PDB file of C-alpha atoms in Angstrom:
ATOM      1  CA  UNK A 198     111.420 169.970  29.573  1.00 45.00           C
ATOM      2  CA  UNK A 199     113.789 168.918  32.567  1.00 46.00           C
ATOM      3  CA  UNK A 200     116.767 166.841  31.261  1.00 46.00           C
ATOM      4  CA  UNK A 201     117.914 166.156  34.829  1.00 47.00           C
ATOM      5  CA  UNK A 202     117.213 161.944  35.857  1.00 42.00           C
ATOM      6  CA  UNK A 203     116.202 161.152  39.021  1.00 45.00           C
ATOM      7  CA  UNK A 204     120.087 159.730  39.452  1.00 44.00           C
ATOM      8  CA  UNK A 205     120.827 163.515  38.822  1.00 48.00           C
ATOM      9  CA  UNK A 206     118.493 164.773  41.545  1.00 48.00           C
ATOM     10  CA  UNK A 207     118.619 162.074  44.416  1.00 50.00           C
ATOM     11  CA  UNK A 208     122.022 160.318  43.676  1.00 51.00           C
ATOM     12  CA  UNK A 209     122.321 156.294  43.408  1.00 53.00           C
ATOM     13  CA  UNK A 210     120.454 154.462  45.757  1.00 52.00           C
ATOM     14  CA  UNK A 211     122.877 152.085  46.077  1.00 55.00           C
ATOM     15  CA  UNK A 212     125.290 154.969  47.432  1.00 59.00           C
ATOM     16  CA  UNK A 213     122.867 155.570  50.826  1.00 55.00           C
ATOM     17  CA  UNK A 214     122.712 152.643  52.832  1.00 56.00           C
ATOM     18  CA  UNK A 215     119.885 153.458  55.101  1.00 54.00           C
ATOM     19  CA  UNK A 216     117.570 153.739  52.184  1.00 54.00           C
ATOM     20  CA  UNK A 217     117.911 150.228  50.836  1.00 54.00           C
ATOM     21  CA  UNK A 218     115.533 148.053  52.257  1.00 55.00           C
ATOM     22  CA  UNK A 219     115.944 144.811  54.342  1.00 58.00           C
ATOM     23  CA  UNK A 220     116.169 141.737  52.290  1.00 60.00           C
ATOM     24  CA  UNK A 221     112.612 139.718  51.914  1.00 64.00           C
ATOM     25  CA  UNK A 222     112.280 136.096  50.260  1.00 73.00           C
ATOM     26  CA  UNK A 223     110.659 137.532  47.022  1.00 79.00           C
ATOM     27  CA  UNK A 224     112.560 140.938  46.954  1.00 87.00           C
ATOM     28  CA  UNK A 225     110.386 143.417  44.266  1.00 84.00           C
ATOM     29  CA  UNK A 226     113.162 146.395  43.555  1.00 87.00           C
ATOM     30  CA  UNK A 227     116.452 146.656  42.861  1.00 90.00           C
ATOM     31  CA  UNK A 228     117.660 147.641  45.771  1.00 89.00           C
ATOM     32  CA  UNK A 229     115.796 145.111  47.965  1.00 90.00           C
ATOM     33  CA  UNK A 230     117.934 142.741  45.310  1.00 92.00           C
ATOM     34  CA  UNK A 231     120.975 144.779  46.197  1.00 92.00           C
ATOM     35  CA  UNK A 232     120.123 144.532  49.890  1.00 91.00           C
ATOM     36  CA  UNK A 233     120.104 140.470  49.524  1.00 93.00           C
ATOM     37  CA  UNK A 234     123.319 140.818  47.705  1.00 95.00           C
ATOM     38  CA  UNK A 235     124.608 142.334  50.524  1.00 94.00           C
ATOM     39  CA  UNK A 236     123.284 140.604  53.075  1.00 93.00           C
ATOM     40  CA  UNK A 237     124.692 137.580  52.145  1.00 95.00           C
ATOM     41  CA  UNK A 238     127.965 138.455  51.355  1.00 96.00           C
ATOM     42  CA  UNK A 239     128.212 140.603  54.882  1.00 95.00           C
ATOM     43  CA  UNK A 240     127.686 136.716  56.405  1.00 95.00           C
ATOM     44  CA  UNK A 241     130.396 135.274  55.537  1.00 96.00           C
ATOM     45  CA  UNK A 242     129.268 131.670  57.942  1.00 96.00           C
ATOM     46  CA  UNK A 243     126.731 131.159  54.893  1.00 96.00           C
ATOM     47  CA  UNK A 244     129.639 131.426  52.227  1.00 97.00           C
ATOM     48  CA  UNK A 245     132.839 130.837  53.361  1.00 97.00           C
ATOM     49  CA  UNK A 246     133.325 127.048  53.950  1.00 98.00           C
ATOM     50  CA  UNK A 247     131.547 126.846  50.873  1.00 97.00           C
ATOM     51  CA  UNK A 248     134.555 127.908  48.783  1.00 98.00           C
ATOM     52  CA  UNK A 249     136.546 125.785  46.907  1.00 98.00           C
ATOM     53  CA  UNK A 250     139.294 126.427  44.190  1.00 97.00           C
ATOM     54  CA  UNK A 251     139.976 124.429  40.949  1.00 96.00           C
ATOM     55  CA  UNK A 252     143.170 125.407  38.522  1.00 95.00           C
ATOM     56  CA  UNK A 253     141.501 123.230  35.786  1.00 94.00           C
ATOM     57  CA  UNK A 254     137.681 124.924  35.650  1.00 92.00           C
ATOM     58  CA  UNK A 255     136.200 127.780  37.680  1.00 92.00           C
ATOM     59  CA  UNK A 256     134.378 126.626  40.583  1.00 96.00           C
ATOM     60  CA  UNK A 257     130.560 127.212  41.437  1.00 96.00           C
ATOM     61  CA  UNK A 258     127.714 126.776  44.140  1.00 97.00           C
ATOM     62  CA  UNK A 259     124.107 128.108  44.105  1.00 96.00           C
ATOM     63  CA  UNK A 260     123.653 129.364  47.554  1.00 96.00           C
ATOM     64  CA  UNK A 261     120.033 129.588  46.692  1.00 94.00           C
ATOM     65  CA  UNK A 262     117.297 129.242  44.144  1.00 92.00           C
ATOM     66  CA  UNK A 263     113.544 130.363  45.211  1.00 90.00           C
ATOM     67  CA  UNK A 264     110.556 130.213  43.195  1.00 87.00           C
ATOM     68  CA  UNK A 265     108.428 132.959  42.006  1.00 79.00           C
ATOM     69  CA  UNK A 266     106.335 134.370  44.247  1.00 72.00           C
ATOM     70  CA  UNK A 267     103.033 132.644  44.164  1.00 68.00           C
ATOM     71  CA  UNK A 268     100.694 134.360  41.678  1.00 65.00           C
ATOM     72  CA  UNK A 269     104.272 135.915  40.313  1.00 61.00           C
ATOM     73  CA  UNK A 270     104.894 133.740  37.471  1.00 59.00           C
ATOM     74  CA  UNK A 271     103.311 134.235  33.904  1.00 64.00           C
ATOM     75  CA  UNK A 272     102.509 131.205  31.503  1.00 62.00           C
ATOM     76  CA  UNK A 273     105.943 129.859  30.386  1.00 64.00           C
ATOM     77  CA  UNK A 274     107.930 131.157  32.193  1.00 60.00           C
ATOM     78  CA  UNK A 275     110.620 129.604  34.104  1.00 57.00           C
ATOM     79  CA  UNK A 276     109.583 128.840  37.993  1.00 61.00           C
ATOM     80  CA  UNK A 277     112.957 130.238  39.955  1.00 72.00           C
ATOM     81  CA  UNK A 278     112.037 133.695  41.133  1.00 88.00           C
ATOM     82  CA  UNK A 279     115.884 134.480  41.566  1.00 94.00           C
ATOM     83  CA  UNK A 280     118.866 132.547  42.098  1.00 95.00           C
ATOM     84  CA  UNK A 281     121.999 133.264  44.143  1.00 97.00           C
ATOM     85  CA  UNK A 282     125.388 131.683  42.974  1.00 97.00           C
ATOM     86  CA  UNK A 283     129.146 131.415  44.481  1.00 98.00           C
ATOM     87  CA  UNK A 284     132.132 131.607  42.376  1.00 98.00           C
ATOM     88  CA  UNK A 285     135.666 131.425  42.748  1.00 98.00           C
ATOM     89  CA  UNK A 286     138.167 132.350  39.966  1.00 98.00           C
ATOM     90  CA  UNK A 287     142.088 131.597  40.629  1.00 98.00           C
ATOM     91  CA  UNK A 288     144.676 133.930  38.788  1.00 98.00           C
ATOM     92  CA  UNK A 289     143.689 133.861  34.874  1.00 97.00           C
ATOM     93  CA  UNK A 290     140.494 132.061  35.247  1.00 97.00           C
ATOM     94  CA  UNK A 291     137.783 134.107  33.226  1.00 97.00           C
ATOM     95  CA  UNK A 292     134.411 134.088  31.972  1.00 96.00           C
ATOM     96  CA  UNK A 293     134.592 134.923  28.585  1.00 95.00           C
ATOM     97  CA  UNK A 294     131.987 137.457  27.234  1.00 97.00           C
ATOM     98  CA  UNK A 295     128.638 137.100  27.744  1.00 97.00           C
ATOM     99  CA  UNK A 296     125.591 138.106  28.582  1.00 96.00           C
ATOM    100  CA  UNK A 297     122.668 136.783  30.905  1.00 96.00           C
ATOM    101  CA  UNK A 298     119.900 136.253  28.517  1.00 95.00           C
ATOM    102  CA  UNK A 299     116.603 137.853  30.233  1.00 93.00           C
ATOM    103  CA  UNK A 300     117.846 137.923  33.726  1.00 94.00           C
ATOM    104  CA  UNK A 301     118.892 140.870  35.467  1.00 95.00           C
ATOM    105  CA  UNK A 302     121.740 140.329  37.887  1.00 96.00           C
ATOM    106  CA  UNK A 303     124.133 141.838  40.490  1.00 97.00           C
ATOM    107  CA  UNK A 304     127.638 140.886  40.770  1.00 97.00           C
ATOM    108  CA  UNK A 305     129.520 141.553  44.448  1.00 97.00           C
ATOM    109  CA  UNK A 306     133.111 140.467  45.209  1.00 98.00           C
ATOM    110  CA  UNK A 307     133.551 139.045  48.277  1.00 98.00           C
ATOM    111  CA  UNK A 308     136.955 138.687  48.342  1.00 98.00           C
ATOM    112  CA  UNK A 309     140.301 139.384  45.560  1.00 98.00           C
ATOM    113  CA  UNK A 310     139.618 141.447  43.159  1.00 98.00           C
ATOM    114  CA  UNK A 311     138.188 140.935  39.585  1.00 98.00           C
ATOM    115  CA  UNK A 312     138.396 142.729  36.569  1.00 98.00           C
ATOM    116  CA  UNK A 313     135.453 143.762  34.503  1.00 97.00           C
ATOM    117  CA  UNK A 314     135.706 144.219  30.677  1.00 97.00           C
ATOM    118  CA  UNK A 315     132.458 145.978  28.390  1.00 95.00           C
ATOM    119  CA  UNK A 316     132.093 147.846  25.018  1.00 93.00           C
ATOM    120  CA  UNK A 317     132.338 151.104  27.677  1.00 94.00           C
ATOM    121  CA  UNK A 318     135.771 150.204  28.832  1.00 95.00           C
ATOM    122  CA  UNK A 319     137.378 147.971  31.902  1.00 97.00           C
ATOM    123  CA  UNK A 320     137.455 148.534  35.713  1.00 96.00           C
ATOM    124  CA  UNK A 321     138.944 146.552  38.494  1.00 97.00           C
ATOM    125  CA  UNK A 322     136.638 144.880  41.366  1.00 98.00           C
ATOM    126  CA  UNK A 323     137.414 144.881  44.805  1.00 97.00           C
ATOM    127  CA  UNK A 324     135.424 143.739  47.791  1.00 97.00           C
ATOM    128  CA  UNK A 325     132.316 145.349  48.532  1.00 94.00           C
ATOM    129  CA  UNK A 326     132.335 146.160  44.695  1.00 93.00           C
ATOM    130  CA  UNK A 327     128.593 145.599  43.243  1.00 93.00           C
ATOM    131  CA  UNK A 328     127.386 145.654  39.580  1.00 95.00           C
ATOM    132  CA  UNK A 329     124.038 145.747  38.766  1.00 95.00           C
ATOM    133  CA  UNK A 330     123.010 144.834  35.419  1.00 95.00           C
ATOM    134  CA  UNK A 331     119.856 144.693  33.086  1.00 95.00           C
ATOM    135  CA  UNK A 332     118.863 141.637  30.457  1.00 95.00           C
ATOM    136  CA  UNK A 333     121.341 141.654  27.348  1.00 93.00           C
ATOM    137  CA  UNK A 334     124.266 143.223  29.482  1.00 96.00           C
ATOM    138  CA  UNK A 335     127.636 142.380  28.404  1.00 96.00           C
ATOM    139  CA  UNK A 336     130.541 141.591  29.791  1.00 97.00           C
ATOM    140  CA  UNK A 337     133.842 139.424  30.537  1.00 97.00           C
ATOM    141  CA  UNK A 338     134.989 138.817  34.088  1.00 97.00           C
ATOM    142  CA  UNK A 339     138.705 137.850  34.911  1.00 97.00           C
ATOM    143  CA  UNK A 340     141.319 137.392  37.590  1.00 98.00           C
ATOM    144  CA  UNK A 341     143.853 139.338  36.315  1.00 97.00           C
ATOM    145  CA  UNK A 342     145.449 139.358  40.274  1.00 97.00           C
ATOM    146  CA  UNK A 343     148.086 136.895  41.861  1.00 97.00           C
ATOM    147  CA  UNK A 344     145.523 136.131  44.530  1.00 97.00           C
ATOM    148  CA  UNK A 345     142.190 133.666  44.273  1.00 98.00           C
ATOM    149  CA  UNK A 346     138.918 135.329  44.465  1.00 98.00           C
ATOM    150  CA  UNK A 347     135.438 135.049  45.508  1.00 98.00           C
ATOM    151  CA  UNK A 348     131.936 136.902  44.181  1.00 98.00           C
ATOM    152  CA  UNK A 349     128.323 136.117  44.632  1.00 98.00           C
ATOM    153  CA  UNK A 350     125.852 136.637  41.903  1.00 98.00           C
ATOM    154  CA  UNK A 351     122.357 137.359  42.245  1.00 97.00           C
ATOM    155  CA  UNK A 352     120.210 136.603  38.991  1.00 96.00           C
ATOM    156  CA  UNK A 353     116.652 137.868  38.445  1.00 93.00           C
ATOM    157  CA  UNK A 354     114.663 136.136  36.720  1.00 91.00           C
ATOM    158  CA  UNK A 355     117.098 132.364  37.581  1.00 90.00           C
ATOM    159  CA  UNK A 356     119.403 132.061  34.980  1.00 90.00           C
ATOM    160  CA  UNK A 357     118.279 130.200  31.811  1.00 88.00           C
ATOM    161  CA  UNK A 358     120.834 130.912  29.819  1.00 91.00           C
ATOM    162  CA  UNK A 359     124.722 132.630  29.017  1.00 93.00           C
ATOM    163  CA  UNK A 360     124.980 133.545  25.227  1.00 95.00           C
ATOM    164  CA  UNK A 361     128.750 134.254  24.641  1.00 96.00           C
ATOM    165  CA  UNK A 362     130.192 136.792  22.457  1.00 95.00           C
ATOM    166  CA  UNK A 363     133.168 136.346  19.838  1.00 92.00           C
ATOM    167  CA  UNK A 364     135.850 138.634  21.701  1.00 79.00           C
ATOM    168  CA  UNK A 365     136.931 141.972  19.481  1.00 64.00           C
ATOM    169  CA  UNK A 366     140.175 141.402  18.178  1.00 57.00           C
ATOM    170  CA  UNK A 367     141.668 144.206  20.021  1.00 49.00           C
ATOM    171  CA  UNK A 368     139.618 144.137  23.125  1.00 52.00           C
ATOM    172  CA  UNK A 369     142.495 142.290  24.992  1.00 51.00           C
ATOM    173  CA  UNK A 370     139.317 140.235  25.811  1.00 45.00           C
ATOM    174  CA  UNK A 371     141.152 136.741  26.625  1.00 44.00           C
ATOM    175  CA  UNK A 372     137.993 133.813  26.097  1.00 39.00           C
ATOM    176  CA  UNK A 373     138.106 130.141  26.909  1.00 40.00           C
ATOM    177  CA  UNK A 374     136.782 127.707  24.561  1.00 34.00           C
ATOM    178  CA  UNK A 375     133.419 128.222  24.329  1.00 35.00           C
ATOM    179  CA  UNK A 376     130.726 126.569  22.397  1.00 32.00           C
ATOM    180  CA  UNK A 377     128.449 129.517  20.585  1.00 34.00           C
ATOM    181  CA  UNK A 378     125.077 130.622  21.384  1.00 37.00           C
ATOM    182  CA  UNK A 379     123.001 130.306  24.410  1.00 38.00           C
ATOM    183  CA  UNK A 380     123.012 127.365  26.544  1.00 37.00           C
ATOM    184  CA  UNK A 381     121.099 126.552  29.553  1.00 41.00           C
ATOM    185  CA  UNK A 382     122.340 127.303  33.584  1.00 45.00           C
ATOM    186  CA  UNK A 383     123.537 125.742  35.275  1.00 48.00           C
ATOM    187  CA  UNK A 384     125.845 123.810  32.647  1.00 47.00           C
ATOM    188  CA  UNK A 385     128.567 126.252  33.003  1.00 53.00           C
ATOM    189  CA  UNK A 386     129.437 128.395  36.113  1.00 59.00           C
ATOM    190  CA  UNK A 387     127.442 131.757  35.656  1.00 73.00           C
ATOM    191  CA  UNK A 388     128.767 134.947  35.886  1.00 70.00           C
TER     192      UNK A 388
END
């Protein structure tokens, strides 16, 4: 039996450029996902007089929201395919932690830098930076920088809800008030 992944054997996908695909409306794969991500955050004209900054909440825009595919969508289910948001986070702003429900997602920071914090540990996120992330993922974002920043989030399926997590007491994790358990997007900014 071969223990080695296909990670292992080809590398990340999302490390060769010229084998991501070109962004469609109803993109299938990850990395036609990641390829969107990038897209739009490579044109900055569709983001950048967008942005706005607020010191008392953090500030948010859905760039876009398209539906399923037609044919796509199974009974129940929600009818946005995948959404695309804006954020932008002064110094201190942060998310809390929390995961994205069902929906799959890829964070990119556009501008700034951000800083990450999971169960596996914390990393800083600089431009270009892109996270992908499965159903259940989670995590706490934060400015932990003197400068503003800026990221675009792509969530697959749209995001129906942002369950938050009490903080570990010695995570360091810094929360804002929160009410528990899931609650439905877009009521707060998503992350």
């Amino acid at each position: 039996m071969n223990s080695d992944s296909d990670l292992q054997i080809a590398g990340d996908i999302l490390e060769v450029p010229h084998l991501l695909q070109p962004p469609r409306e109803h993109p299938a794969t990850v990395a036609e996902f990641v390829g969107l991500a990038r897209s739009l955050a490579a044109d900055r004209s569709r983001w950048e007089h967008l942005v706005r900054y607020d010191a008392s909440s953090r500030w948010y825009h859905r760039l876009r929201a398209v539906p399923r595919a037609p044919g796509s969508a199974l009974a129940g289910e929600p009818p946005v395919g995948y959404e695309v948001w804006l954020l932008s986070w002064v110094p201190g702003q942060g998310s809390g932690l929390h995961d994205h429900g069902r929906s799959s997602g890829i964070l990119t920071v556009l501008q700034g830098s951000l800083t990450e914090r999971t169960a596996r540990g914390t990393r800083t996120l600089t431009p270009g930076t892109e996270r992908v992330f499965a159903p259940g993922y989670a995590h706490e974002v934060v400015n932990d920088a003197l400068e503003p920043a800026v990221s675009l989030h792509v969530y697959y399926p749209g995001l129906t809800e942002m369950p938050m997590h009490p903080a570990a007491p010695h995570s360091g994790t810094r929360t804002e008030p929160r009410t528990p358990a899931a609650r439905p997007a877009p009521a707060r900014p998503p992350v």
